PDB file of C-alpha atoms in Angstrom:
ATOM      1  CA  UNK A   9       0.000   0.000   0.000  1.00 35.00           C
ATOM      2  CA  UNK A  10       1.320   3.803  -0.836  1.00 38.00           C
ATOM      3  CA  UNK A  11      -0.062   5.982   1.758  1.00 37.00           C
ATOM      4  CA  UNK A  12       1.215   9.816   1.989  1.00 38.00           C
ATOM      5  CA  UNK A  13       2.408  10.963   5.300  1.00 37.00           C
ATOM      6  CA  UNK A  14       1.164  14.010   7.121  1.00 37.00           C
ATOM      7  CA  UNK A  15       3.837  16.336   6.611  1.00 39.00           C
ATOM      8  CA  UNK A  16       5.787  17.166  10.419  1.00 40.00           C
ATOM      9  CA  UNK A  17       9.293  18.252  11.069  1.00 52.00           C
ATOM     10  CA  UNK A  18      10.547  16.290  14.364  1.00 65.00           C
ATOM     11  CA  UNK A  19      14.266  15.999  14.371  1.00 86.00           C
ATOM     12  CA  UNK A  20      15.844  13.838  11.236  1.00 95.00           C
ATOM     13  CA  UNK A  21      17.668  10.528  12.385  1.00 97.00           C
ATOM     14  CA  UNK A  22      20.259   9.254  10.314  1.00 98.00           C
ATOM     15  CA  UNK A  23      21.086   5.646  10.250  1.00 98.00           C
ATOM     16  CA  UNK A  24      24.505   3.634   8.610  1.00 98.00           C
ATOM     17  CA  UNK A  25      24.770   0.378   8.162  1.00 97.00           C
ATOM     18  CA  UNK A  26      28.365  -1.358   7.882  1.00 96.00           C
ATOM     19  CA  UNK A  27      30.136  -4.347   8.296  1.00 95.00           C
ATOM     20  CA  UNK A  28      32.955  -5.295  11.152  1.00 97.00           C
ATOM     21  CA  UNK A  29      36.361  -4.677   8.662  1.00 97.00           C
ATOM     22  CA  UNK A  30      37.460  -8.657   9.064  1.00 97.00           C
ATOM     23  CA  UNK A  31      40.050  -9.582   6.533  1.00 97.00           C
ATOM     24  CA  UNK A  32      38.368 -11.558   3.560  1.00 95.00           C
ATOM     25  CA  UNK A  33      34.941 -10.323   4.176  1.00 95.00           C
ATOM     26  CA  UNK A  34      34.845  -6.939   4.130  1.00 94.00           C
ATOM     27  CA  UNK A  35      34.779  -5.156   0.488  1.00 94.00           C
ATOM     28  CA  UNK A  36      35.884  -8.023  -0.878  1.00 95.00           C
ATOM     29  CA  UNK A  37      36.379  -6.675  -4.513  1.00 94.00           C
ATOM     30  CA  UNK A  38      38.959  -4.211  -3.615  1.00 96.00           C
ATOM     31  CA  UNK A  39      41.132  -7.158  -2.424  1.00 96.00           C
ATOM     32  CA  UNK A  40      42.638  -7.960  -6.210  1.00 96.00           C
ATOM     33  CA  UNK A  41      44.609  -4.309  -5.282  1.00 95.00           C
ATOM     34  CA  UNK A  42      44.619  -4.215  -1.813  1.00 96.00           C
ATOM     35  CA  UNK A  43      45.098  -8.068  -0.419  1.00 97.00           C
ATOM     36  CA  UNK A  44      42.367  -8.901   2.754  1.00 97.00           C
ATOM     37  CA  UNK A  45      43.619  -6.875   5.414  1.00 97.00           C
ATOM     38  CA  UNK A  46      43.953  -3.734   3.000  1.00 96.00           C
ATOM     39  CA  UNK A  47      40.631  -4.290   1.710  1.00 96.00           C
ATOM     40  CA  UNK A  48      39.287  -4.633   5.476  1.00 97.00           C
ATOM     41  CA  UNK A  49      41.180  -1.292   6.543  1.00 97.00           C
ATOM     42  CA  UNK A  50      40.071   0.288   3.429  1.00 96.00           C
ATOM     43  CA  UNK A  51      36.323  -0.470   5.215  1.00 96.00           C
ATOM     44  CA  UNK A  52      37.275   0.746   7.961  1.00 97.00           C
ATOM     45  CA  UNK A  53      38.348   4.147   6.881  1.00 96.00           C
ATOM     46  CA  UNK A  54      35.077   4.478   4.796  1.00 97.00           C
ATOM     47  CA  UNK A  55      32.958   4.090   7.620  1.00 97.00           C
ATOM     48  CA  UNK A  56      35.036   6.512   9.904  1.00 97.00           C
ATOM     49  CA  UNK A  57      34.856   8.946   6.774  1.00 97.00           C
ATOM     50  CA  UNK A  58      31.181   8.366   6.539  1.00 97.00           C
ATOM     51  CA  UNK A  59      30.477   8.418  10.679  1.00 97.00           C
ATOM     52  CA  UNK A  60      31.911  11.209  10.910  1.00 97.00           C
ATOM     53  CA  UNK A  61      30.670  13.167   8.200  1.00 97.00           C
ATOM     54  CA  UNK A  62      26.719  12.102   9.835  1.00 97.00           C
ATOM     55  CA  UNK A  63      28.046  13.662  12.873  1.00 97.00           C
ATOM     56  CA  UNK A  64      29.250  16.954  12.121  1.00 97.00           C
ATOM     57  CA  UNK A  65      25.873  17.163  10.194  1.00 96.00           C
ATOM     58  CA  UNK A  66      23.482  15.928  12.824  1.00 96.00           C
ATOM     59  CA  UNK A  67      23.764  15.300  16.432  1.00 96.00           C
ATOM     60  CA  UNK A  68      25.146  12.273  17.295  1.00 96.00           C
ATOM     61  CA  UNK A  69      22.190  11.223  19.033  1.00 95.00           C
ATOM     62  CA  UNK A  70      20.504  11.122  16.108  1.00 96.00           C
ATOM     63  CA  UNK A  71      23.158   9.543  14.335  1.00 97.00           C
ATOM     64  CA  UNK A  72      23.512   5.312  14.151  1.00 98.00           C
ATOM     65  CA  UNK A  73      25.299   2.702  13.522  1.00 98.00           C
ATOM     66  CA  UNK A  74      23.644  -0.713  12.570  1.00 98.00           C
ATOM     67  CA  UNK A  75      26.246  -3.293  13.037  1.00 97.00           C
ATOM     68  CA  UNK A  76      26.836  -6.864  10.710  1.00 95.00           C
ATOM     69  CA  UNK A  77      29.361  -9.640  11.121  1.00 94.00           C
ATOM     70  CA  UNK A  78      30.602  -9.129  14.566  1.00 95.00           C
ATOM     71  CA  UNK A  79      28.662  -6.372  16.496  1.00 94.00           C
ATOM     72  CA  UNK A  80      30.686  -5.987  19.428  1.00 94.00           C
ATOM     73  CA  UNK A  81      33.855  -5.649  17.396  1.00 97.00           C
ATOM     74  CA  UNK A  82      36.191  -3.407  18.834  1.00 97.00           C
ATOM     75  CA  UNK A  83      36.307  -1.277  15.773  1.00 97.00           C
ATOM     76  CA  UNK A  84      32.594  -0.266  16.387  1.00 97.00           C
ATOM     77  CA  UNK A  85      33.201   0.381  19.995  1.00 96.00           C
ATOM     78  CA  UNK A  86      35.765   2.664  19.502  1.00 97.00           C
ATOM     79  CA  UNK A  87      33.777   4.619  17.153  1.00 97.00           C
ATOM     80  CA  UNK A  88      30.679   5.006  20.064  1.00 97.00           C
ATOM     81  CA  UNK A  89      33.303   6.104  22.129  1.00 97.00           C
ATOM     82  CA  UNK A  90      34.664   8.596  19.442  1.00 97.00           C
ATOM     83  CA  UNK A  91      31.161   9.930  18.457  1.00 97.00           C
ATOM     84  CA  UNK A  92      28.613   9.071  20.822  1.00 97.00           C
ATOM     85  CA  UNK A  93      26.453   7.538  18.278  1.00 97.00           C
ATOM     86  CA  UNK A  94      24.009   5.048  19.005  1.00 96.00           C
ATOM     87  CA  UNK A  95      25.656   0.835  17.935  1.00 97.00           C
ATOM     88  CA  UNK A  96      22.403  -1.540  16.650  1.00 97.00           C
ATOM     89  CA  UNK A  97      22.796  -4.569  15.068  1.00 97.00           C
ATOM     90  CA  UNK A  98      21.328  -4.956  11.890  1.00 96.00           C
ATOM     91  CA  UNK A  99      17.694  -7.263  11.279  1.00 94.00           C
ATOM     92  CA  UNK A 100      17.683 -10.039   9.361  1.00 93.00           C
ATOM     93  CA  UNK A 101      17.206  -9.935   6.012  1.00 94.00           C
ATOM     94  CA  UNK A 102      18.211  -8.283   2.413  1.00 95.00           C
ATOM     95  CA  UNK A 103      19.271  -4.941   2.184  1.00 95.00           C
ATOM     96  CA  UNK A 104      15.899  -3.574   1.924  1.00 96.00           C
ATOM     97  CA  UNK A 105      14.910  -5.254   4.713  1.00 96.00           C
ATOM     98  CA  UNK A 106      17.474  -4.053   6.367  1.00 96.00           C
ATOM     99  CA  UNK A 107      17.424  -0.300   5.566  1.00 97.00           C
ATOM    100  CA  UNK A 108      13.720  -0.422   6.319  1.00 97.00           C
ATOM    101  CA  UNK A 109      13.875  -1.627   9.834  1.00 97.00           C
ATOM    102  CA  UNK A 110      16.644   1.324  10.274  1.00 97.00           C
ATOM    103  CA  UNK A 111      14.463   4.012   8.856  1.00 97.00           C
ATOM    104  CA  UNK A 112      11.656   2.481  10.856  1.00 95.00           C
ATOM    105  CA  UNK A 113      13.242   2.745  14.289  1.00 94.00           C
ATOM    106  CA  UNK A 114      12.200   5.600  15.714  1.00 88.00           C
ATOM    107  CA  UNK A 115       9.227   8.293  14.732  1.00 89.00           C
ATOM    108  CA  UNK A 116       9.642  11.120  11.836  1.00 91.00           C
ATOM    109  CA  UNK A 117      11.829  10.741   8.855  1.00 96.00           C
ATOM    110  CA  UNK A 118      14.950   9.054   8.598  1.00 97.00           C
ATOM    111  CA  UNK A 119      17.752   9.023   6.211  1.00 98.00           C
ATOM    112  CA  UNK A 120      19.875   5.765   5.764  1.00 98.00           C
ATOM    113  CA  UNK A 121      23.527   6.172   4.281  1.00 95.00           C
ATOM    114  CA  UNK A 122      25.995   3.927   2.875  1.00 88.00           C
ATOM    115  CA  UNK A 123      29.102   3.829   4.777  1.00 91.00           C
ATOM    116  CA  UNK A 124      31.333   3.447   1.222  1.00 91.00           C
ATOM    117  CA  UNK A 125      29.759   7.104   0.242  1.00 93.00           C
ATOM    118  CA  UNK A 126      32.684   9.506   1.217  1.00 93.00           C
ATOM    119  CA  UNK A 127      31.574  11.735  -0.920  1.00 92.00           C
ATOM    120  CA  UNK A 128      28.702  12.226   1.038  1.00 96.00           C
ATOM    121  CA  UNK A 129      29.579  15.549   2.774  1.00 96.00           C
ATOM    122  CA  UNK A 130      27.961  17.423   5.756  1.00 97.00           C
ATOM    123  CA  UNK A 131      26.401  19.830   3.964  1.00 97.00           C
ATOM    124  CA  UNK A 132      25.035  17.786   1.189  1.00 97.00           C
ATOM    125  CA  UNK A 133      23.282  15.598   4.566  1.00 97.00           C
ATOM    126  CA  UNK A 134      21.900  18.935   5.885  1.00 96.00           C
ATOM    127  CA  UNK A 135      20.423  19.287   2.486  1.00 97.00           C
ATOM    128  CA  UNK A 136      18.920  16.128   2.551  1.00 97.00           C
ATOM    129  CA  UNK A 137      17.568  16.282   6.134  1.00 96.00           C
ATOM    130  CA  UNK A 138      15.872  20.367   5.077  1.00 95.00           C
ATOM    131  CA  UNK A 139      14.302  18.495   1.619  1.00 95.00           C
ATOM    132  CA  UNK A 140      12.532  16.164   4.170  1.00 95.00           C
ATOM    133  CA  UNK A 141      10.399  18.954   5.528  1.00 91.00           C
ATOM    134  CA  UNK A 142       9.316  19.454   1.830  1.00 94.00           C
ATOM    135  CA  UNK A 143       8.939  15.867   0.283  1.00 97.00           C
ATOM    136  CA  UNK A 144       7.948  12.435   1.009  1.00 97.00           C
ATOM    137  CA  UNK A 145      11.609  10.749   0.125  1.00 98.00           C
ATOM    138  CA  UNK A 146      14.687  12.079  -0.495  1.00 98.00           C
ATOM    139  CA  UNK A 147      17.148  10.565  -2.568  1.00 98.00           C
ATOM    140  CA  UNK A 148      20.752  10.824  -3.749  1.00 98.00           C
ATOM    141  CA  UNK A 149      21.155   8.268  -6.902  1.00 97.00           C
ATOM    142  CA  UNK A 150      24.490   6.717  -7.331  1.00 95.00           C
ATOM    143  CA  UNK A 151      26.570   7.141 -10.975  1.00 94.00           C
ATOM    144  CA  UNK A 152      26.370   3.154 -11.005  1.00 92.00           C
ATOM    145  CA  UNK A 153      23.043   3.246 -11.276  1.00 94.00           C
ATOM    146  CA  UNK A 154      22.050   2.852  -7.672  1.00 94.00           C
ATOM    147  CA  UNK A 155      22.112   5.200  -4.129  1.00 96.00           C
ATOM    148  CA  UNK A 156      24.176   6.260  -1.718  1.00 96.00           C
ATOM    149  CA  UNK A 157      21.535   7.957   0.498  1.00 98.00           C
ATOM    150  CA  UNK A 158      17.455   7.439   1.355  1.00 98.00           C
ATOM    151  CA  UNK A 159      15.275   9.236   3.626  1.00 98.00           C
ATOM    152  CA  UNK A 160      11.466   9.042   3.871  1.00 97.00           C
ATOM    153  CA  UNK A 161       8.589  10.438   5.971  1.00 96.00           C
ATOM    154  CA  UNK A 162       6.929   7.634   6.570  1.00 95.00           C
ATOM    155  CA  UNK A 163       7.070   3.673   6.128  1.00 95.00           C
ATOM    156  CA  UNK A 164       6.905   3.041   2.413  1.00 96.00           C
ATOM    157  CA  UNK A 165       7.011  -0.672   1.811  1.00 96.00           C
ATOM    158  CA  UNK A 166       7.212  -0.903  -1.745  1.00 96.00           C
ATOM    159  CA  UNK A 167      10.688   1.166  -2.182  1.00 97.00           C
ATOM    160  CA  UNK A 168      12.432  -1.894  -0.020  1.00 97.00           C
ATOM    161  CA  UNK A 169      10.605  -4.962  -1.263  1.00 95.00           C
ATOM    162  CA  UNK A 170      11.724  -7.330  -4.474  1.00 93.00           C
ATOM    163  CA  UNK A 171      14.231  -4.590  -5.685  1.00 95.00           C
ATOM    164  CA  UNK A 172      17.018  -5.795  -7.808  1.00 94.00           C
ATOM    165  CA  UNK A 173      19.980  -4.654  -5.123  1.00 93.00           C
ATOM    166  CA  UNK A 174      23.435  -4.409  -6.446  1.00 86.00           C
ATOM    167  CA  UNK A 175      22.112  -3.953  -9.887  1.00 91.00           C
ATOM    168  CA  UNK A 176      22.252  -0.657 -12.178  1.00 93.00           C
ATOM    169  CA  UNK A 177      18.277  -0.627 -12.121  1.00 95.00           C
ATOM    170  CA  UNK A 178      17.703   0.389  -8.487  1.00 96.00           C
ATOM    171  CA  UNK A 179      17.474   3.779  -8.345  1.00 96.00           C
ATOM    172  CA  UNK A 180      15.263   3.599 -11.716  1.00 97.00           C
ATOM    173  CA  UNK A 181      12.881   1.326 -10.097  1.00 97.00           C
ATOM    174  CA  UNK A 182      12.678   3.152  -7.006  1.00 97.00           C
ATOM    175  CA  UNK A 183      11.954   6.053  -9.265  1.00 97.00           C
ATOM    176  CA  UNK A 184       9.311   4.096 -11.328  1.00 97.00           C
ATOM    177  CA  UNK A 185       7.716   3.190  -7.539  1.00 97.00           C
ATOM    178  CA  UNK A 186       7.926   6.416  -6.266  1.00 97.00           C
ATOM    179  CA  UNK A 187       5.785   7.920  -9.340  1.00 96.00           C
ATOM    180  CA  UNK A 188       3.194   4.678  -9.287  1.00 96.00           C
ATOM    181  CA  UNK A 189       2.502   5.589  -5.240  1.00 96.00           C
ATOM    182  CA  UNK A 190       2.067   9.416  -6.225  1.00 96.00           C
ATOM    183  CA  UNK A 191       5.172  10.009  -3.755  1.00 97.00           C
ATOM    184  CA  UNK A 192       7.394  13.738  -4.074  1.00 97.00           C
ATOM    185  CA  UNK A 193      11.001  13.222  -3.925  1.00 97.00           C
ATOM    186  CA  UNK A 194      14.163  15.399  -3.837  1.00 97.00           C
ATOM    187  CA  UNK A 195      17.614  14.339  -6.110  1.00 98.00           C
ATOM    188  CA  UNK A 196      19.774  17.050  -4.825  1.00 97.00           C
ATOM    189  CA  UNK A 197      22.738  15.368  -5.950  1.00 96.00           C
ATOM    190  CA  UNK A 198      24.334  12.260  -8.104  1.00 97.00           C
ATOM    191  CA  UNK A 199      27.461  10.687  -5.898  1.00 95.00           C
ATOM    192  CA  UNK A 200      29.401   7.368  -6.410  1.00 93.00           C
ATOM    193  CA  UNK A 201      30.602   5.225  -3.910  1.00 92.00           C
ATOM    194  CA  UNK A 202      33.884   3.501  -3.451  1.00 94.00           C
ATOM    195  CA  UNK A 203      33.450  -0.235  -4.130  1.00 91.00           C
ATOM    196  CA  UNK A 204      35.790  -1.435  -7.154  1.00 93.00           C
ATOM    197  CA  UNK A 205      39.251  -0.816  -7.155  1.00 94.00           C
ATOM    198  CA  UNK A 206      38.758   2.267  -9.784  1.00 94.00           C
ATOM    199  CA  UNK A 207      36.679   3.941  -7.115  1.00 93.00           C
ATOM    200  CA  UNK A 208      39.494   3.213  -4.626  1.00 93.00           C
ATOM    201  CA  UNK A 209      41.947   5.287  -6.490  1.00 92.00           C
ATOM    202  CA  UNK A 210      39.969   7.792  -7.632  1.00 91.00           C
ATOM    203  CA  UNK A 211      38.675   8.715  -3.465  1.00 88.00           C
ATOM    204  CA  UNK A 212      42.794   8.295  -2.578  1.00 82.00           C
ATOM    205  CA  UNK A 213      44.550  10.149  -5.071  1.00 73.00           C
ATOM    206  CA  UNK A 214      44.473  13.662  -4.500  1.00 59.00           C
TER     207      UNK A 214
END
């Protein structure tokens, strides 16, 4: 069902959801350039980058972190004690599960982030949490054909469920879904992410 929220403007929570950076599992195709461990502190990095980013744009207790792999890791820890954000682990689930139970957590709209979006800046998350007060979803597409950020109003099943994740066609058919429900969205701006090793070079070289 696509039901249209009545418009309020309670605070904005913004939610990331990231892996613990273990060797061999985390961003796994950046390890033909940077072997296991690089590929795991490359993850790492990205989601320090992208934590902090949330919280010079938010207050960090609005800001959190939804854990996978190993949720009492000792990298997420440190970063609770380094920001004050709130550590959650992450539902069961695909992705779109996932992201929904994030955005769902708490009342009034929520933004989730990908924690491989550097690019995602403070000002461009302000941005996003002020076109909130104005539209039902927000949205910044990706340049591979996906997003690197989400935030809705309200719970809007149909944007999470049977979507092709990982493919280039998300962000078209969340598009397509978002006209067929009669929803108003904001693009403000296209970003990429850092997942092959092409994206790793071009976020490290200066």
């Amino acid at each position: 069902m696509c039901a249209k929220p009545c418009m309020t403007h309670p605070p904005v929570t913004l939610h990331l959801l990231a892996k613990a950076p273990l060797a061999g599992v985390a961003k796994t195709r950046l390890i033909p350039l940077l072997g296991e461990q690089g590929a795991a502190d490359a993850h790492a990095e990205l989601v320090r980058c992208c934590v902090n980013h949330a919280c010079q744009a938010l207050p960090a207790e609005n800001v959190t972190l939804w854990t996978a792999l190993e949720h009492e890791h000792p990298f997420f820890t440190q970063l609770r004690a380094d920001y004050s954000i709130g550590l959650k682990p992450q539902s069961e689930g695909d992705l779109g599960a996932r992201m929904r139970h994030a955005l769902g957590d708490a009342p009034g709209p929520a933004m989730v982030m990908g924690s491989d979006c550097p690019r995602i800046t403070p000002a461009l998350i302000r941005l996003c949490a002020t076109q909130l007060a104005h539209h039902n979803v927000v949205i910044l597409p990706a340049e591979d054909g996906g997003y690197g950020l989400i935030g809705t109003q309200d719970d809007y099943p149909t944007l999470f469920s049977d979507m092709p994740w990982g493919s280039e066609h998300v962000f078209a058919e969340t598009r397509a879904r978002l006209t067929a429900c009669e929803l108003t969205a904001s693009y403000p701006k296209t970003i990429w992410d850092v997942d092959r090793p092409e994206d790793w070079q071009r976020w490290s070289l200066p």
